[in-house]
Coordinates of C-alpha atoms and ligand atoms in Angstrom, one line a residue:
M1 CA 57.7 75.9 7.4
I2 CA 60.9 77.9 7.3
L3 CA 60.7 80.2 4.3
P4 CA 63.0 82.7 2.7
P5 CA 64.6 85.0 3.5
A6 CA 65.2 83.0 6.7
I7 CA 68.8 82.3 7.8
L8 CA 69.9 78.7 8.0
G9 CA 72.8 77.5 10.0
M10 CA 75.4 74.9 8.8
L11 CA 77.8 73.2 11.1
G12 CA 80.9 72.4 9.1
G13 CA 82.5 74.2 6.2
G14 CA 83.6 71.5 3.8
Q15 CA 82.5 70.8 0.2
L16 CA 79.2 69.2 1.4
G17 CA 78.4 72.4 3.3
R18 CA 79.4 74.5 0.3
F19 CA 76.9 72.7 -2.0
F20 CA 74.2 73.1 0.7
V21 CA 75.0 76.9 0.8
S22 CA 74.6 77.1 -3.0
A23 CA 71.3 75.2 -3.0
A24 CA 69.9 77.3 -0.1
H25 CA 71.0 80.5 -1.9
E26 CA 69.2 79.5 -5.1
M27 CA 66.1 78.9 -3.0
G28 CA 66.3 82.4 -1.4
Y29 CA 67.7 81.5 2.0
R30 CA 70.8 83.0 3.7
V31 CA 73.3 80.7 5.4
W32 CA 75.6 81.1 8.3
V33 CA 78.5 78.6 8.5
L34 CA 80.3 77.5 11.7
D35 CA 83.7 76.1 11.0
P36 CA 87.1 76.7 12.8
D37 CA 89.0 76.9 9.5
S38 CA 89.0 80.5 8.2
H39 CA 89.4 79.2 4.6
S40 CA 86.7 76.6 4.6
P41 CA 85.0 75.9 1.2
A42 CA 81.5 76.7 2.6
G43 CA 82.6 79.6 4.8
L44 CA 84.0 81.3 1.7
I45 CA 80.5 81.6 0.1
A46 CA 78.4 81.8 3.3
D47 CA 76.5 85.0 4.2
R48 CA 78.5 84.8 7.5
H49 CA 81.3 82.6 8.5
L50 CA 81.7 82.1 12.3
V51 CA 85.3 81.0 12.6
A52 CA 85.0 79.1 15.9
A53 CA 85.1 75.6 17.4
Y54 CA 82.0 73.4 17.4
D55 CA 81.9 73.6 21.1
D56 CA 82.3 77.4 21.3
Y57 CA 79.1 78.3 23.1
A58 CA 79.3 82.0 22.3
A59 CA 79.3 81.2 18.6
L60 CA 76.4 78.6 19.2
D61 CA 74.4 81.3 20.9
E62 CA 74.9 83.6 17.9
L63 CA 73.7 80.9 15.6
A64 CA 70.7 80.2 17.9
A65 CA 69.8 83.8 18.0
T66 CA 69.9 84.3 14.2
C67 CA 69.1 81.1 12.5
A68 CA 65.7 79.5 11.9
G69 CA 67.1 76.0 11.6
V70 CA 70.5 74.3 11.8
T71 CA 71.9 71.3 10.0
T72 CA 75.3 69.6 9.6
E73 CA 77.6 68.4 6.9
F74 CA 80.1 66.8 9.2
E75 CA 79.4 63.7 11.3
N76 CA 81.9 64.6 14.0
V77 CA 80.0 67.6 15.3
P78 CA 79.7 66.9 19.0
A79 CA 76.2 65.5 19.9
A80 CA 76.2 68.0 22.8
T81 CA 76.4 70.9 20.3
L82 CA 73.3 69.6 18.4
D83 CA 71.5 69.0 21.7
Y84 CA 72.3 72.5 22.9
L85 CA 71.1 74.2 19.7
A86 CA 67.9 72.1 19.7
K87 CA 66.8 73.9 22.8
F88 CA 66.4 77.1 20.7
L89 CA 65.6 76.1 17.2
S90 CA 65.0 73.1 14.9
V91 CA 68.1 71.0 14.4
H92 CA 68.0 68.2 11.7
P93 CA 69.4 65.6 11.8
S94 CA 69.0 65.1 15.6
A95 CA 71.9 64.6 18.0
S96 CA 70.8 61.1 18.6
A97 CA 70.8 60.1 14.9
V98 CA 74.2 61.8 14.5
A99 CA 75.6 60.0 17.6
V100 CA 74.8 56.6 16.1
C101 CA 76.5 57.4 12.8
Q102 CA 79.6 59.1 14.3
N103 CA 80.8 56.1 16.3
R104 CA 81.4 52.8 14.6
I105 CA 80.6 50.8 17.7
A106 CA 77.2 52.6 18.1
E107 CA 76.6 52.1 14.4
K108 CA 77.3 48.4 14.3
T109 CA 75.3 47.9 17.5
F110 CA 72.4 49.8 16.0
L111 CA 72.5 47.5 12.9
A112 CA 72.7 44.3 15.0
D113 CA 69.9 45.4 17.4
N114 CA 67.6 46.2 14.5
G115 CA 68.3 43.0 12.5
L116 CA 69.8 45.0 9.6
P117 CA 72.4 43.1 7.5
H118 CA 76.0 43.8 8.4
G119 CA 79.3 41.9 8.2
P120 CA 80.9 39.9 11.0
F121 CA 82.6 42.2 13.5
A122 CA 83.9 42.5 17.1
V123 CA 84.0 45.5 19.4
V124 CA 87.6 45.9 20.8
R125 CA 88.2 48.3 23.6
H126 CA 90.9 46.4 25.4
E127 CA 93.9 44.2 24.5
A128 CA 92.1 41.1 25.7
E129 CA 89.2 41.7 23.3
V130 CA 91.7 41.9 20.4
R131 CA 93.4 38.7 21.5
N132 CA 90.1 36.9 21.9
A133 CA 88.7 37.9 18.5
G134 CA 87.7 34.7 16.8
A135 CA 90.1 33.3 14.1
G136 CA 87.1 33.4 11.7
L137 CA 87.2 37.2 11.7
F138 CA 90.6 37.2 10.0
P139 CA 91.9 38.6 7.6
A140 CA 90.2 41.7 9.1
V141 CA 90.2 45.5 9.1
L142 CA 90.7 47.3 12.4
K143 CA 88.9 50.7 12.4
V144 CA 89.0 53.3 15.1
A145 CA 85.4 53.9 16.4
R146 CA 85.6 57.6 16.0
F147 CA 87.0 60.3 13.7
G148 CA 88.1 58.0 10.9
Y149 CA 87.4 59.0 7.3
D150 CA 88.6 58.3 3.8
G151 CA 90.2 55.1 5.0
K152 CA 92.1 56.9 7.8
G153 CA 92.2 55.2 11.2
Q154 CA 92.0 51.8 9.5
A155 CA 94.5 49.0 9.2
R156 CA 94.3 45.7 7.4
V157 CA 95.4 42.9 9.7
A158 CA 96.0 39.2 8.9
N159 CA 95.8 37.7 12.4
P160 CA 95.4 38.7 16.1
D161 CA 99.1 39.7 16.5
E162 CA 98.8 42.2 13.7
A163 CA 95.5 43.4 15.1
L164 CA 97.1 44.0 18.5
H165 CA 100.0 45.9 16.9
A166 CA 97.5 48.1 15.0
F167 CA 95.4 48.6 18.1
H168 CA 98.5 49.9 19.9
Q169 CA 99.4 52.1 16.9
F170 CA 96.0 53.7 17.2
G171 CA 96.8 54.5 20.8
G172 CA 94.6 51.8 22.4
E173 CA 91.4 53.7 21.3
A174 CA 88.1 51.8 21.1
C175 CA 87.8 50.1 17.7
V176 CA 85.8 47.7 15.7
L177 CA 87.4 44.7 14.1
E178 CA 85.6 43.8 10.9
K179 CA 86.0 40.7 8.8
M180 CA 87.6 41.6 5.5
L181 CA 84.9 40.8 2.9
D182 CA 85.6 39.7 -0.6
L183 CA 83.5 42.4 -2.3
D184 CA 81.6 41.9 -5.6
C185 CA 81.1 45.7 -5.6
E186 CA 80.0 48.6 -3.3
L187 CA 76.7 50.4 -3.5
S188 CA 75.3 53.5 -1.8
V189 CA 71.9 54.8 -1.3
V190 CA 71.3 58.5 -0.6
L191 CA 67.8 59.4 0.6
A192 CA 65.9 62.2 2.2
R193 CA 63.4 61.8 5.0
D194 CA 61.0 64.5 6.3
E195 CA 59.5 65.0 9.8
A196 CA 56.3 63.2 8.7
G197 CA 58.3 60.1 7.8
N198 CA 58.1 60.4 4.0
V199 CA 61.2 59.0 2.3
R200 CA 62.5 59.9 -1.1
C201 CA 65.4 57.7 -2.3
F202 CA 67.8 58.5 -5.1
D203 CA 68.7 55.6 -7.4
P204 CA 71.3 53.4 -5.7
C205 CA 74.8 53.9 -7.1
E206 CA 77.9 51.8 -7.5
N207 CA 81.1 53.1 -5.9
R208 CA 84.6 52.3 -6.8
H209 CA 87.3 53.1 -4.2
R210 CA 91.0 53.5 -4.5
H211 CA 93.3 53.4 -1.5
G212 CA 90.2 53.5 0.7
I213 CA 88.9 56.7 -0.9
L214 CA 85.9 57.0 -3.2
D215 CA 87.2 57.3 -6.8
V216 CA 84.3 56.8 -9.1
T217 CA 80.5 56.7 -8.6
I218 CA 78.3 55.2 -11.3
A219 CA 74.6 56.2 -11.2
P220 CA 72.5 54.2 -11.4
A221 CA 74.3 51.1 -10.3
G222 CA 74.1 48.4 -13.0
V223 CA 73.3 45.5 -10.6
A224 CA 70.4 43.1 -10.3
A225 CA 67.0 44.7 -9.7
A226 CA 66.5 42.6 -6.5
L227 CA 69.7 44.1 -5.0
I228 CA 68.6 47.6 -5.9
A229 CA 65.2 47.0 -4.3
R230 CA 66.8 45.6 -1.2
A231 CA 69.3 48.5 -0.9
R232 CA 66.4 51.0 -1.0
E233 CA 64.4 49.0 1.5
V234 CA 67.3 48.7 4.0
A235 CA 68.3 52.4 3.7
G236 CA 64.6 53.3 4.3
Q237 CA 64.5 51.1 7.3
I238 CA 67.7 52.7 8.7
A239 CA 66.3 56.2 8.2
G240 CA 63.0 55.2 9.9
K241 CA 64.7 53.5 12.9
L242 CA 66.9 56.6 13.4
G243 CA 63.9 58.9 13.2
Y244 CA 66.1 60.7 10.7
V245 CA 65.2 64.0 9.2
G246 CA 67.4 65.3 6.4
T247 CA 69.7 63.8 3.8
L248 CA 71.3 60.4 4.7
G249 CA 73.9 58.4 2.9
V250 CA 74.1 54.6 3.4
E251 CA 77.1 52.6 2.2
F252 CA 76.7 48.9 1.3
F253 CA 79.0 46.0 0.5
V254 CA 77.8 43.4 -2.0
C255 CA 79.5 40.1 -1.1
G256 CA 78.5 36.7 -2.5
G257 CA 75.4 38.4 -4.1
A258 CA 74.2 39.5 -0.6
L259 CA 74.0 43.0 0.7
Y260 CA 75.6 44.2 4.0
V261 CA 75.5 47.7 5.4
N262 CA 79.0 49.2 5.7
E263 CA 78.3 52.5 7.3
M264 CA 76.0 55.5 7.4
A265 CA 76.7 59.2 6.9
P266 CA 74.3 61.6 8.6
R267 CA 74.6 64.2 5.8
P268 CA 74.8 64.4 2.1
H269 CA 77.2 61.9 0.7
N270 CA 80.1 62.1 -1.8
S271 CA 78.4 59.5 -3.9
G272 CA 75.4 61.9 -4.3
H273 CA 77.3 64.7 -5.9
H274 CA 76.0 63.7 -9.3
T275 CA 72.4 64.5 -8.1
I276 CA 73.3 68.2 -8.7
D277 CA 73.8 67.6 -12.4
A278 CA 71.6 64.5 -13.1
C279 CA 68.5 64.7 -10.9
V280 CA 65.4 66.8 -10.7
T281 CA 66.3 67.7 -7.1
S282 CA 69.8 67.4 -5.7
Q283 CA 70.7 65.8 -2.3
Y284 CA 71.6 69.3 -1.1
E285 CA 68.2 70.8 -2.0
Q286 CA 66.6 67.8 -0.2
Q287 CA 68.6 68.7 2.9
V288 CA 67.3 72.3 2.7
R289 CA 63.8 71.0 2.1
A290 CA 63.9 68.6 5.0
L291 CA 65.4 71.2 7.4
C292 CA 62.8 73.8 6.4
G293 CA 59.8 71.5 6.5
L294 CA 59.1 71.9 2.7
P295 CA 57.8 68.9 0.8
L296 CA 60.7 66.8 -0.4
G297 CA 61.6 67.2 -4.1
E298 CA 61.5 64.6 -6.9
P299 CA 64.7 62.5 -6.8
R300 CA 64.3 61.1 -10.3
A301 CA 67.4 61.1 -12.5
H302 CA 67.0 62.8 -15.9
S303 CA 70.3 61.3 -17.0
A304 CA 72.8 58.6 -16.3
A305 CA 75.8 60.0 -14.5
V306 CA 79.4 59.2 -13.5
M307 CA 81.2 61.2 -10.9
V308 CA 85.0 61.2 -10.5
N309 CA 86.7 62.6 -7.4
L310 CA 89.7 64.9 -7.9
L311 CA 92.2 64.4 -5.1
G312 CA 95.1 66.6 -4.1
E313 CA 97.9 64.5 -5.8
L314 CA 96.6 65.8 -9.1
W315 CA 98.4 69.1 -8.2
Y316 CA 101.7 67.3 -8.3
D317 CA 103.6 65.3 -11.0
D318 CA 104.0 62.3 -8.7
A319 CA 101.5 60.4 -6.7
H320 CA 103.3 61.1 -3.4
A321 CA 102.7 64.8 -3.7
S322 CA 106.4 65.5 -3.2
S323 CA 107.1 67.3 -6.5
T324 CA 106.3 70.7 -7.8
Y325 CA 102.9 72.2 -7.0
R326 CA 101.0 73.3 -10.0
E327 CA 97.3 73.8 -11.0
P328 CA 96.0 70.9 -13.2
D329 CA 95.1 71.9 -16.8
W330 CA 91.3 72.2 -16.4
S331 CA 90.8 72.9 -20.1
V332 CA 91.4 69.2 -20.7
L333 CA 88.2 68.4 -18.7
H334 CA 86.2 71.3 -20.2
A335 CA 86.9 69.7 -23.7
V336 CA 84.9 66.6 -22.7
P337 CA 81.2 66.9 -23.8
N338 CA 78.6 66.8 -21.0
L339 CA 81.2 67.1 -18.3
R340 CA 80.6 69.5 -15.4
L341 CA 83.6 70.4 -13.2
H342 CA 83.2 71.4 -9.5
L343 CA 86.1 72.7 -7.6
Y344 CA 85.9 73.4 -3.9
A345 CA 88.3 76.3 -3.5
K346 CA 90.4 74.6 -0.9
H347 CA 93.6 76.5 -0.3
H348 CA 96.2 73.8 -0.4
A349 CA 96.2 70.4 -2.2
R350 CA 97.7 67.4 -0.5
A351 CA 97.6 63.7 -1.3
G352 CA 94.2 62.2 -0.7
R353 CA 92.5 65.5 0.0
K354 CA 89.2 65.9 -1.9
M355 CA 89.7 69.1 -4.0
G356 CA 86.9 68.8 -6.5
H357 CA 85.0 66.4 -8.7
F358 CA 83.5 66.2 -12.1
T359 CA 80.3 64.6 -13.3
V360 CA 79.6 63.4 -16.8
I361 CA 75.9 62.9 -17.8
G362 CA 74.4 61.1 -20.7
D363 CA 71.6 58.9 -22.0
D364 CA 73.6 55.8 -22.2
A365 CA 75.2 54.3 -19.1
E366 CA 78.2 52.7 -20.9
K367 CA 79.0 55.7 -23.0
T368 CA 78.8 57.9 -20.0
L369 CA 81.2 55.7 -18.0
A370 CA 83.6 55.6 -21.0
A371 CA 83.5 59.4 -21.3
A372 CA 84.1 59.9 -17.6
L373 CA 87.0 57.4 -17.5
H374 CA 88.5 59.2 -20.6
G375 CA 88.3 62.5 -18.6
R376 CA 89.8 60.8 -15.6
A377 CA 92.8 59.6 -17.6
A378 CA 93.2 62.8 -19.5
I379 CA 93.4 65.0 -16.4
G380 CA 96.2 62.6 -15.2
I381 CA 94.6 60.3 -12.6
R382 CA 96.8 57.2 -12.7
D383 CA 96.0 53.7 -11.5
D384 CA 99.4 52.9 -10.2
E385 CA 100.0 52.3 -6.5
R386 CA 100.9 55.2 -4.3
Ligands
LIG401 P1 85.5 55.5 5.6 O1 84.8 56.2 6.8 O2 86.9 55.9 5.4 O3 84.6 55.7 4.3 P2 84.9 52.7 5.3 O4 84.6 51.8 6.5 O5 83.7 53.0 4.4 O6 85.5 54.0 5.9 O7 86.0 52.1 4.5 C1 86.5 52.6 3.3 C2 86.6 51.6 2.2 O8 87.5 50.5 2.6 C3 85.3 50.9 1.9 O9 84.5 51.6 1.1 C4 85.8 49.6 1.3 O10 86.3 49.8 -0.1 C5 87.1 49.3 2.1 N1 86.6 48.4 3.3 C6 86.4 48.9 4.5 N2 86.0 47.9 5.3 C7 86.0 46.7 4.6 C8 85.7 45.3 4.8 N3 85.3 44.9 6.0 N4 85.9 44.5 3.8 C9 86.3 44.9 2.6 N5 86.6 46.2 2.3 C10 86.4 47.1 3.2
LIG402 MG1 82.9 54.8 3.8

């Protein structure tokens, strides 16, 4: 067991890393963050911020010499970095698990090979594979295999010609072409798994996206009990097959009443932010516990919760972020009962950038959702098209 005052290493300095640092600090650990951005949200509150690239081996040697364990908040950390660090100290999740989740081709292949439910797709690495994609796949979404996030690196395409055009727009990079599904809703499961294989699952949530970016998370999801049970089961199977240790997020599509895995995140997940305010143990504390070999905490929710993301366009009067820059009036949110505001201290807001979120908790799911949507409108989030 890694115990305080040990130093933990975090690869990545975003908001997920920032919440990990907070959780680790509360538990008595110190944290070093590696992130090339000198103003990263996690780096700002870390005990030490190594401002260096993820493949800077001098910085990795410093981490290895000082930290008792290393984890990540960022799926695009090179697998070679995790493998290198694992020679010296415990690294969770493993390079092999991260490698599956950071490449859509590896991810889809993993799902297919393990008989896990997923939507129809084709791997496209060459023009010919785009042209030969079956007509039944269209309308479809073309997604770059690596480095896409928040709907970036994706194009909706109606037919093979449009797919070919988008494939060229993405520079001919390897992609997956997915059938566009008619979604009933989207769910996610966040879970933690320890080295002994124990799994603790948070209640599945419903996620509402806008322009390909998570907008609202409703916890717990108000869908049929059988779907909830199936989502937990599939997420647990994924964690087991990956030999996963740490906090894992699994995104699902619900389509025609059936469940399909969309993608996995080898880290805490945006749809698990509410666990800070609504659960006995947060997804970030679970990440600390799994990394350090402590028994996993109780994931039970003590309240219903609704989380709303605050994106960079809120700092502007128009949704295109082309008007005057000004701080939103946070007093409006603080006036909403049972609302907790979390801001990530990012230095500059731009459209689509995740700047913060708020969570409303309550006893009653419907009233909690109404209060959160009230706060969302009051702070100025509009539903018009960008
Ligand atoms: P990201 O890495 O940006 O989260 P996703 O693959 O999860 O990428 O896509 C973002 C969102 O776009 C999804 O949550 C969903 O709302 C929508 N989307 C993506 N793929 C599909 C699909 N095949 N059918 C329907 N909607 C999709
Ligand atoms: Mg996603």
